[in-house]
PDB file of C-alpha atoms and ligand atoms in Angstrom:
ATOM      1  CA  UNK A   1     103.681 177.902  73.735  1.00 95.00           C
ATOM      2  CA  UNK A   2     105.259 174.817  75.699  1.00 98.00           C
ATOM      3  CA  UNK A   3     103.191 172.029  76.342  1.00 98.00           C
ATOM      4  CA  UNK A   4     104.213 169.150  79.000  1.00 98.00           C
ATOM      5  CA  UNK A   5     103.219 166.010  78.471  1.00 97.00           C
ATOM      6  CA  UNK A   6     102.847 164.566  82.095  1.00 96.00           C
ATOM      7  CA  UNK A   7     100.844 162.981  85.291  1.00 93.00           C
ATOM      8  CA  UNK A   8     100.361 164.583  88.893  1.00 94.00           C
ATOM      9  CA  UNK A   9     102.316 162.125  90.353  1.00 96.00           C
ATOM     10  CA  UNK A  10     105.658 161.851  87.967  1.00 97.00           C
ATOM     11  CA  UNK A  11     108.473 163.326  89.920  1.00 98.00           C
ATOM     12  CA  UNK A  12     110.457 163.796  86.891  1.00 98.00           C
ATOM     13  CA  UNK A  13     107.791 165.899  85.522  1.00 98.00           C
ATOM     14  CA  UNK A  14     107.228 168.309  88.737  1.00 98.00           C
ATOM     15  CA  UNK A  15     111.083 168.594  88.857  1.00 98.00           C
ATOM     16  CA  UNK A  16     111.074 170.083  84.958  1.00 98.00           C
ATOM     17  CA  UNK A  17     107.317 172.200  86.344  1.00 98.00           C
ATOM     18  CA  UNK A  18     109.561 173.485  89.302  1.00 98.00           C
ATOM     19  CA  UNK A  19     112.162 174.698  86.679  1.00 98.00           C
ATOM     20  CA  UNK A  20     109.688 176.134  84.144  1.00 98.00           C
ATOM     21  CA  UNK A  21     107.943 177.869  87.169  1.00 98.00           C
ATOM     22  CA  UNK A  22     111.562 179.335  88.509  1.00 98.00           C
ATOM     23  CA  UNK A  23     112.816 180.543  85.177  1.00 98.00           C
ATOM     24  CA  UNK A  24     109.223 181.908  84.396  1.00 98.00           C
ATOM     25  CA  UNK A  25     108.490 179.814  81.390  1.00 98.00           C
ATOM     26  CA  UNK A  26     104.884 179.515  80.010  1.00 97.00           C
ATOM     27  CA  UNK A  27     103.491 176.109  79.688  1.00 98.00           C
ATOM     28  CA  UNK A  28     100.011 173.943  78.983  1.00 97.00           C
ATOM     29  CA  UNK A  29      99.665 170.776  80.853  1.00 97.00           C
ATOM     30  CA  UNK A  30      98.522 167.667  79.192  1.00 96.00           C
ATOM     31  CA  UNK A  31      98.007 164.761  81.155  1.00 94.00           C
ATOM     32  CA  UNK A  32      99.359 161.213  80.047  1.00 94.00           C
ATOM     33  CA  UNK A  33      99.520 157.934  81.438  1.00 90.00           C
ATOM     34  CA  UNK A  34     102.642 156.161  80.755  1.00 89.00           C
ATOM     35  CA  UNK A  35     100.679 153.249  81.973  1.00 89.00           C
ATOM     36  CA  UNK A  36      98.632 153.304  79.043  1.00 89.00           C
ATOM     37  CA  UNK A  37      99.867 155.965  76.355  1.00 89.00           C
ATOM     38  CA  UNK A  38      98.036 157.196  73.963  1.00 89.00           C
ATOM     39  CA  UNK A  39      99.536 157.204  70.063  1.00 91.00           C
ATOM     40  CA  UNK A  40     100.260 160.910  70.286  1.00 91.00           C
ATOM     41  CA  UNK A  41     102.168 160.314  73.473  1.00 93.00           C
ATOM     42  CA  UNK A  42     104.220 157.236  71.991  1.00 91.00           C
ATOM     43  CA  UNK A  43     104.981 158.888  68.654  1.00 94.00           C
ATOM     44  CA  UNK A  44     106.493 161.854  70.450  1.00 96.00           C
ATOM     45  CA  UNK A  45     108.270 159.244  72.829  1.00 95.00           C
ATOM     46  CA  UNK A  46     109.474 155.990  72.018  1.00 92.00           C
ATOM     47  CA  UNK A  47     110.695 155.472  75.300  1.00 94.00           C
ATOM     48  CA  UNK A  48     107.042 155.842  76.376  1.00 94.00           C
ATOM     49  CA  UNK A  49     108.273 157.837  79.558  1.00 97.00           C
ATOM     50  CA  UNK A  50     106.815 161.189  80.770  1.00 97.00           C
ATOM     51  CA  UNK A  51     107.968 164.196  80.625  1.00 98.00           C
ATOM     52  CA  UNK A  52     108.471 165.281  77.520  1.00 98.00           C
ATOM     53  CA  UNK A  53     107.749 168.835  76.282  1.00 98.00           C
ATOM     54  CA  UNK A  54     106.655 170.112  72.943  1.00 98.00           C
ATOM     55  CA  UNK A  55     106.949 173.221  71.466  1.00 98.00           C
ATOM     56  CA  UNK A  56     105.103 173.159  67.955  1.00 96.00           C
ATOM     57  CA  UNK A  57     105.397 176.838  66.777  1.00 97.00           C
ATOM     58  CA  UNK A  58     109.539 176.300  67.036  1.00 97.00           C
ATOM     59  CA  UNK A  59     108.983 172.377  66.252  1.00 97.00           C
ATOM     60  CA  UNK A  60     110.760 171.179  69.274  1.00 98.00           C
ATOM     61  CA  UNK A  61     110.169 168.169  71.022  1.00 98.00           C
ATOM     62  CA  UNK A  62     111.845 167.261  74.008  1.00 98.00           C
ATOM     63  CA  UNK A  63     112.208 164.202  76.189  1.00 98.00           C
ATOM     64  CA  UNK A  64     113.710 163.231  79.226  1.00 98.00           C
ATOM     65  CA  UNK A  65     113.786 165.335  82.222  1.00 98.00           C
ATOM     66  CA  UNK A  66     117.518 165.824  82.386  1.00 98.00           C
ATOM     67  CA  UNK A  67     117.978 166.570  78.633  1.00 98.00           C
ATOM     68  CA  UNK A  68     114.377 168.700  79.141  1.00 98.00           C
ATOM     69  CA  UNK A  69     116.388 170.697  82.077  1.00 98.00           C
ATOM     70  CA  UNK A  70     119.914 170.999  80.436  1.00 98.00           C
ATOM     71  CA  UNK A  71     118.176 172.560  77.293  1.00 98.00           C
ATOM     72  CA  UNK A  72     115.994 175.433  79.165  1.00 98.00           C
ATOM     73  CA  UNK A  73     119.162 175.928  81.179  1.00 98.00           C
ATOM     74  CA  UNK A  74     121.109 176.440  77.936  1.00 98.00           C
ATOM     75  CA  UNK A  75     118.678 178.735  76.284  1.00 98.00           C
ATOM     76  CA  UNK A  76     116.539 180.594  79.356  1.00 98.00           C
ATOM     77  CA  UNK A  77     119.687 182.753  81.192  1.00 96.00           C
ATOM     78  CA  UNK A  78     116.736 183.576  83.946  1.00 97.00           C
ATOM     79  CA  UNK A  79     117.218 181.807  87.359  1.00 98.00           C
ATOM     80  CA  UNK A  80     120.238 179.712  86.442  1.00 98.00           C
ATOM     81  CA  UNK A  81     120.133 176.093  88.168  1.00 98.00           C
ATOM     82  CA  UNK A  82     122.860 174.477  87.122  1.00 98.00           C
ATOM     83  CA  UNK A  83     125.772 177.200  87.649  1.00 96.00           C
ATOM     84  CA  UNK A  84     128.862 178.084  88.775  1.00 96.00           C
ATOM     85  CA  UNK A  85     132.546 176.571  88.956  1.00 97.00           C
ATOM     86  CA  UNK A  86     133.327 172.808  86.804  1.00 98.00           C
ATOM     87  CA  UNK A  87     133.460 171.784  90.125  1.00 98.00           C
ATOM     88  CA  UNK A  88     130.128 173.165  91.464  1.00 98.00           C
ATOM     89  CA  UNK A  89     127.939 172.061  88.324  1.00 98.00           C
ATOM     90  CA  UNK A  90     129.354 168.791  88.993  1.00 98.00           C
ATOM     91  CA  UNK A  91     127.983 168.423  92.097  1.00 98.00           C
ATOM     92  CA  UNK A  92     124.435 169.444  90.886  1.00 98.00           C
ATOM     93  CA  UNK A  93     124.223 166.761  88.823  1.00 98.00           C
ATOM     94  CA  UNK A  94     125.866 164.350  91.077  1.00 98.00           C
ATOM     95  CA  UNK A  95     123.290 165.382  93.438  1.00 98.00           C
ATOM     96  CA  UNK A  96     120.067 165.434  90.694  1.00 98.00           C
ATOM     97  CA  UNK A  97     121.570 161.621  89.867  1.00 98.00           C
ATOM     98  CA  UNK A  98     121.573 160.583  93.187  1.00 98.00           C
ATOM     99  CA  UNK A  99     117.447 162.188  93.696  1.00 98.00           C
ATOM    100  CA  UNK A 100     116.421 160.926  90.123  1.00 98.00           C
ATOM    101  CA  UNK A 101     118.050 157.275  90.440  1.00 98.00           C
ATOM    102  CA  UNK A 102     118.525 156.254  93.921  1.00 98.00           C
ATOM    103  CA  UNK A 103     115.750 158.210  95.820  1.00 98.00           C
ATOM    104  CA  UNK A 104     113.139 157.083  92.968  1.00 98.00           C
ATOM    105  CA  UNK A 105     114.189 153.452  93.567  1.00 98.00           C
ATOM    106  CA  UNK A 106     114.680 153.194  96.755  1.00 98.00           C
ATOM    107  CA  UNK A 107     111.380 155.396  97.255  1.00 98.00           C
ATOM    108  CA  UNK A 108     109.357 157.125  95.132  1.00 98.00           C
ATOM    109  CA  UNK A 109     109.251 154.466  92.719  1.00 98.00           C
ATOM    110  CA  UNK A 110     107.497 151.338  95.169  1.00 98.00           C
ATOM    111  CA  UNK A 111     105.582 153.695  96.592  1.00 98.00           C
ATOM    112  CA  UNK A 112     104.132 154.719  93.249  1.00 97.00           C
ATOM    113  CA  UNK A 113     104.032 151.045  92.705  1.00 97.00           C
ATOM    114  CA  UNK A 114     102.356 150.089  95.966  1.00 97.00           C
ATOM    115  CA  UNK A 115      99.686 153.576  96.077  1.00 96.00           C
ATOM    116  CA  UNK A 116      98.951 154.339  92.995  1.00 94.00           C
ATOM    117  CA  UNK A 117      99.717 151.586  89.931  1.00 93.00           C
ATOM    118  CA  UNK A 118      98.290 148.805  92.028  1.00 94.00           C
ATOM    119  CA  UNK A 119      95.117 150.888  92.856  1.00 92.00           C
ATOM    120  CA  UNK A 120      94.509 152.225  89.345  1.00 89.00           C
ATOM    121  CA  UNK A 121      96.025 149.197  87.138  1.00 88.00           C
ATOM    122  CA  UNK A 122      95.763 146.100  88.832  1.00 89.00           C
ATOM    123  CA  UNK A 123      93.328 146.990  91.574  1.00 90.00           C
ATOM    124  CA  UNK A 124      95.373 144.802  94.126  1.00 94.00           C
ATOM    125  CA  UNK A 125      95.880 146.510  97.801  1.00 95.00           C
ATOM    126  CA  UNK A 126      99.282 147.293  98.604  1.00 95.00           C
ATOM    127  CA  UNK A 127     101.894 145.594 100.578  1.00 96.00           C
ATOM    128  CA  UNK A 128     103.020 146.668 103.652  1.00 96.00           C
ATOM    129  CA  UNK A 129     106.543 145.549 103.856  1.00 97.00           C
ATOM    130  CA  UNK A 130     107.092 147.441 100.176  1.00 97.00           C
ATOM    131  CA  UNK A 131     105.889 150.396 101.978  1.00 97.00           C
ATOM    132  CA  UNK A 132     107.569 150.069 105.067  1.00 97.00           C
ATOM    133  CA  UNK A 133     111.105 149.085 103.472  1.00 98.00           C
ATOM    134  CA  UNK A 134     110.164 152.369 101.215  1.00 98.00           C
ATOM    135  CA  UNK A 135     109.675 154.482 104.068  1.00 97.00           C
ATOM    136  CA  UNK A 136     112.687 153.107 105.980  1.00 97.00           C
ATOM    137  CA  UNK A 137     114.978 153.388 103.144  1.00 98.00           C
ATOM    138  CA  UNK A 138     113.450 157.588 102.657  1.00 98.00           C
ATOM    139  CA  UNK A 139     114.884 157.953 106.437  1.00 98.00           C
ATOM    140  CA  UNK A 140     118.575 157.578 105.265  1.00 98.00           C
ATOM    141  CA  UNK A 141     118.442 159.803 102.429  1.00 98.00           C
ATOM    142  CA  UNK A 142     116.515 162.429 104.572  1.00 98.00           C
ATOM    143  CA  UNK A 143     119.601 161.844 107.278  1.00 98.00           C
ATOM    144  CA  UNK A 144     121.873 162.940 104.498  1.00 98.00           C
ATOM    145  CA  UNK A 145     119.862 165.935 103.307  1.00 98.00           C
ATOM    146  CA  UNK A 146     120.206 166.691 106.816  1.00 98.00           C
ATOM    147  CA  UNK A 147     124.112 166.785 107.025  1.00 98.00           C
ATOM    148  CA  UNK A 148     124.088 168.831 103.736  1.00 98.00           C
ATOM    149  CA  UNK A 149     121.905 171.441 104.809  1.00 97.00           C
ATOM    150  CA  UNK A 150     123.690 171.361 107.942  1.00 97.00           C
ATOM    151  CA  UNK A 151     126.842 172.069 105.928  1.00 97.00           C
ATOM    152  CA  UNK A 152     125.827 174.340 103.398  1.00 96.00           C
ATOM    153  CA  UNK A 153     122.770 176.943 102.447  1.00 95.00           C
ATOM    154  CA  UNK A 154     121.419 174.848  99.481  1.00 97.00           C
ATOM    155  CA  UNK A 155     121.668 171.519  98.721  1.00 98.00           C
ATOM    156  CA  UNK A 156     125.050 171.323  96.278  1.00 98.00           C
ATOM    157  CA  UNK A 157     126.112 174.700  97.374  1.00 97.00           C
ATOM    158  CA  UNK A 158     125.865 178.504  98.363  1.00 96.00           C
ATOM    159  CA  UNK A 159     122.284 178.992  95.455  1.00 96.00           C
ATOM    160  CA  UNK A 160     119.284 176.787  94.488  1.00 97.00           C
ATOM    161  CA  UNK A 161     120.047 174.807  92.126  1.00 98.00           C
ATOM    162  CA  UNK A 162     118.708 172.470  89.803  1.00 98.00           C
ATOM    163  CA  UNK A 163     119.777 169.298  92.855  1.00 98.00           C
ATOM    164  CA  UNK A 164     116.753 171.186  95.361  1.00 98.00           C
ATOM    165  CA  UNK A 165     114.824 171.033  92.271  1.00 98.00           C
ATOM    166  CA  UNK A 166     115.362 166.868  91.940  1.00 98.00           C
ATOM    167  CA  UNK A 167     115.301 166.566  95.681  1.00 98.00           C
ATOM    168  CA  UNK A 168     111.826 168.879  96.142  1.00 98.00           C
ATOM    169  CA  UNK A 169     110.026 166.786  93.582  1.00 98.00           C
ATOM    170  CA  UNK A 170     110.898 163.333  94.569  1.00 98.00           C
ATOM    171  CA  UNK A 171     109.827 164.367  98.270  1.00 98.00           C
ATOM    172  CA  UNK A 172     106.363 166.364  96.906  1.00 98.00           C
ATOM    173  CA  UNK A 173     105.403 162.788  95.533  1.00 98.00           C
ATOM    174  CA  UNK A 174     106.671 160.670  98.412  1.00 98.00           C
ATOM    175  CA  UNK A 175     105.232 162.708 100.716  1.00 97.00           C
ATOM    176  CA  UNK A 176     101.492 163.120  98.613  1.00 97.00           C
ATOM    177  CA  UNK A 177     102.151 159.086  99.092  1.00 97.00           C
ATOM    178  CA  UNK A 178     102.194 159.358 102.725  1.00 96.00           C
ATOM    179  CA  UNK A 179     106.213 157.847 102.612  1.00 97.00           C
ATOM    180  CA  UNK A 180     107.442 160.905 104.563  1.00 97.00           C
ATOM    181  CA  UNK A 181     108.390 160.458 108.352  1.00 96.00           C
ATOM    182  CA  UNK A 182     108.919 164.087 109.096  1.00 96.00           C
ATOM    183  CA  UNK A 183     110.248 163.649 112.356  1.00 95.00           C
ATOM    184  CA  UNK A 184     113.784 163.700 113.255  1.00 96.00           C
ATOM    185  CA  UNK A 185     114.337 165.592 109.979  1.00 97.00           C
ATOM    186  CA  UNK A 186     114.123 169.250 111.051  1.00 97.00           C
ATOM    187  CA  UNK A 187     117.044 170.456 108.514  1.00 97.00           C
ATOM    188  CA  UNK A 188     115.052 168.749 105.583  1.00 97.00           C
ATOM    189  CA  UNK A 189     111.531 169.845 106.961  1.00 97.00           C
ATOM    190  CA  UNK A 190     112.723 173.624 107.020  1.00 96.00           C
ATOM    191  CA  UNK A 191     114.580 173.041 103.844  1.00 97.00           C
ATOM    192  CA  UNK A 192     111.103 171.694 101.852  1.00 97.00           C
ATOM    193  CA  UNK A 193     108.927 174.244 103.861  1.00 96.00           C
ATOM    194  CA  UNK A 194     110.598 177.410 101.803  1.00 94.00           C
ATOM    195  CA  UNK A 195     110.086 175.266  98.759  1.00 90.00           C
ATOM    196  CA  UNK A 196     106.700 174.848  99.875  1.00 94.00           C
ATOM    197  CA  UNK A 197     105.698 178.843  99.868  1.00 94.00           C
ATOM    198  CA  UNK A 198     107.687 179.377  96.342  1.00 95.00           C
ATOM    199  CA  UNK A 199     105.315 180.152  93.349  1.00 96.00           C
ATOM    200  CA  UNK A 200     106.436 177.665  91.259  1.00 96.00           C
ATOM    201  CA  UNK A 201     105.465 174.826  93.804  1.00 96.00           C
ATOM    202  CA  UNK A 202     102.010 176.455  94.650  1.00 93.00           C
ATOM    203  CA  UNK A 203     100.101 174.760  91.031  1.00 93.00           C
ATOM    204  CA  UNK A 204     101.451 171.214  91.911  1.00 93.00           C
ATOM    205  CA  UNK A 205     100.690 171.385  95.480  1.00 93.00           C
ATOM    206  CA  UNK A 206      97.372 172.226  94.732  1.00 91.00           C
ATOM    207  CA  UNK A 207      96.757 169.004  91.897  1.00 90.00           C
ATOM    208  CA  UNK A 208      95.365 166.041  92.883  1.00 90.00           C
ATOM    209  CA  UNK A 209      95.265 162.197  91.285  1.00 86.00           C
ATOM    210  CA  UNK A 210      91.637 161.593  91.348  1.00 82.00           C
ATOM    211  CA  UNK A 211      91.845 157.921  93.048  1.00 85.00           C
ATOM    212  CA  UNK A 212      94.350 159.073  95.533  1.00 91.00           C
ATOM    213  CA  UNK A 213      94.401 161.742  98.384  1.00 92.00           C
ATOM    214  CA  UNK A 214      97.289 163.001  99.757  1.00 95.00           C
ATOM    215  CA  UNK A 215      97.744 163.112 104.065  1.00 94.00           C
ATOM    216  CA  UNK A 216      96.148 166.474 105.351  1.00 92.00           C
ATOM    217  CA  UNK A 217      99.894 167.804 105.889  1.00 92.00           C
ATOM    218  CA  UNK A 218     100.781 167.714 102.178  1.00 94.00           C
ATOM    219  CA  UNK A 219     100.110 171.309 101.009  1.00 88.00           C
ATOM    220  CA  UNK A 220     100.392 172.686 104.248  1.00 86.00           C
ATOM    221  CA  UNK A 221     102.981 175.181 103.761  1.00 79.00           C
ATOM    222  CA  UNK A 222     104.124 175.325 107.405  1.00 73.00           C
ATOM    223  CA  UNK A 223     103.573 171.204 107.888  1.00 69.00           C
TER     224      UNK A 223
HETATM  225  N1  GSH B 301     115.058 159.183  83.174  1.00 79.75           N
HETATM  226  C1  GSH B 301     113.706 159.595  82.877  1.00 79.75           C
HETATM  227  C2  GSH B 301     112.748 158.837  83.783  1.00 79.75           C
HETATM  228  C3  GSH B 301     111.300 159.140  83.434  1.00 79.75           C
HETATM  229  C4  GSH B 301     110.338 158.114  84.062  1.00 79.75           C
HETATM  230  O1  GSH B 301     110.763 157.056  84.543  1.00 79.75           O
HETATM  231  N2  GSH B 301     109.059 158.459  84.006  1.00 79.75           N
HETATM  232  C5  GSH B 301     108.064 157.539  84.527  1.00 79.75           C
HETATM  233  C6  GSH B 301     106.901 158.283  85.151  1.00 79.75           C
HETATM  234  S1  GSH B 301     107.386 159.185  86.577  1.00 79.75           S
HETATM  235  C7  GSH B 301     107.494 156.738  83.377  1.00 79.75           C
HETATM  236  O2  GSH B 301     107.098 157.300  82.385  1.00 79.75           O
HETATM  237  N3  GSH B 301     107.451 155.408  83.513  1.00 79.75           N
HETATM  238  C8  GSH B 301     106.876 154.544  82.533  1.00 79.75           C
HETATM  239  C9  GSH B 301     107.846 153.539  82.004  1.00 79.75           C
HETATM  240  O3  GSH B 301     109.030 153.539  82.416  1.00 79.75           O
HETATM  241  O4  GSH B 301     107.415 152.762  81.151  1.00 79.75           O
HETATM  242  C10 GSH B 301     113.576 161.110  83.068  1.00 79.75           C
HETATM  243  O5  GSH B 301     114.377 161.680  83.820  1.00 79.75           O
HETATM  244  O6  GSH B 301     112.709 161.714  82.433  1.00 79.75           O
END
């Protein structure tokens, strides 16, 4: 059995949940704090970053949510994410860089920062021109989702693919965060709304960070 070493909130870890829960993988959750990891955590990680996912009967341990998704892509054929022409697979992962670097910075990353680590590490409140600058900055990349949805069925292409995956879970935390402006983004809302009803989104929809409550919108699926 898989175990995944992760917290509600980690994007990177819902994105590799998303895949599991496509391709029909099995899993435990076990909840760490990168914040403040325990020795278990930091001997299976030196990077000290979640995910990573263990398997102990096959004594596999995995870290890194792009080297966690390229190896169940490799060895699951079920639900293929990452598929295709050269050409096609190299637009996923342009796309799942773009999502897991510049997204995460520009959003999901300060308001983590802002919401959560300042209210559960440093008890400080957070400031307002992180979060508006965060939520300001979300608008542009939800403009571009826009235009690609506009120009094509899926993000990267014709199929899901492992860029709606990167995409889905960066908005499920920025939006649990309260950093989504839905409006003007009807494309993207539609778009996240199937995601929404999908069985593998269902379990994190449903999880909650104790401290921290998401808007009343969040796991609405029509919202
Ligand atoms: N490139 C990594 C990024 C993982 C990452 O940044 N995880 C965050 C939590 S969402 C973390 O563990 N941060 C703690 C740290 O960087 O020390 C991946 O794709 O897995």
């Amino acid at each position: 059995m898989w175990q995944l070493y992760q917290f509600p909130l980690c994007p990177f870890s819902r994105k590799i949940r998303l895949l599991m829960g496509e391709k029909g993988v099995a899993y435990d959750l076990v909840r760490e704090h990168p914040w403040a990891p325990s020795d278990t955590f930091h001997n299976l990680n030196a990077a000290g970053r979640t995910p990573v996912l263990v398997n102990e009967e096959k004594g596999i341990t995995l870290a890194d949510s792009r080297a966690i998704a390229e190896y169940l892509e490799e060895t699951i054929d079920t639900s293929p994410m990452i598929n295709g022409t050269a050409a096609g697979r190299a637009e996923i992962r342009r796309l799942v860089a773009l999502f897991d670097e510049n997204f995460y910075a520009d959003v999901t990353a300060p308001l983590l920062h802002e919401r959560m680590k300042k209210r559960i590490i440093t008890r400080q409140p957070p400031d307002s021109r992180q979060l508006r600058d965060a939520m300001r900055l979300a608008h542009g990349h939800l403009d571009y989702m826009d235009w690609l949805i506009d120009n094509r069925p899926w993000l990267a292409g014709s199929t899901m693919s492992m860029a709606d995956l990167a995409a889905a879970a960066q908005i499920s935390v920025a939006d649990y965060l309260g950093g989504i402006d839905w409006k003007g983004h009807e494309q993207t809302r539609g778009w996240y709304a199937v995601f929404k009803s999908r069985p593998s989104f269902r379990p994190l929809l449903s999880e909650r960070m104790d401290v921290i409550k998401p808007p009343a919108h969040y796991s609405q699926v029509d919202a």
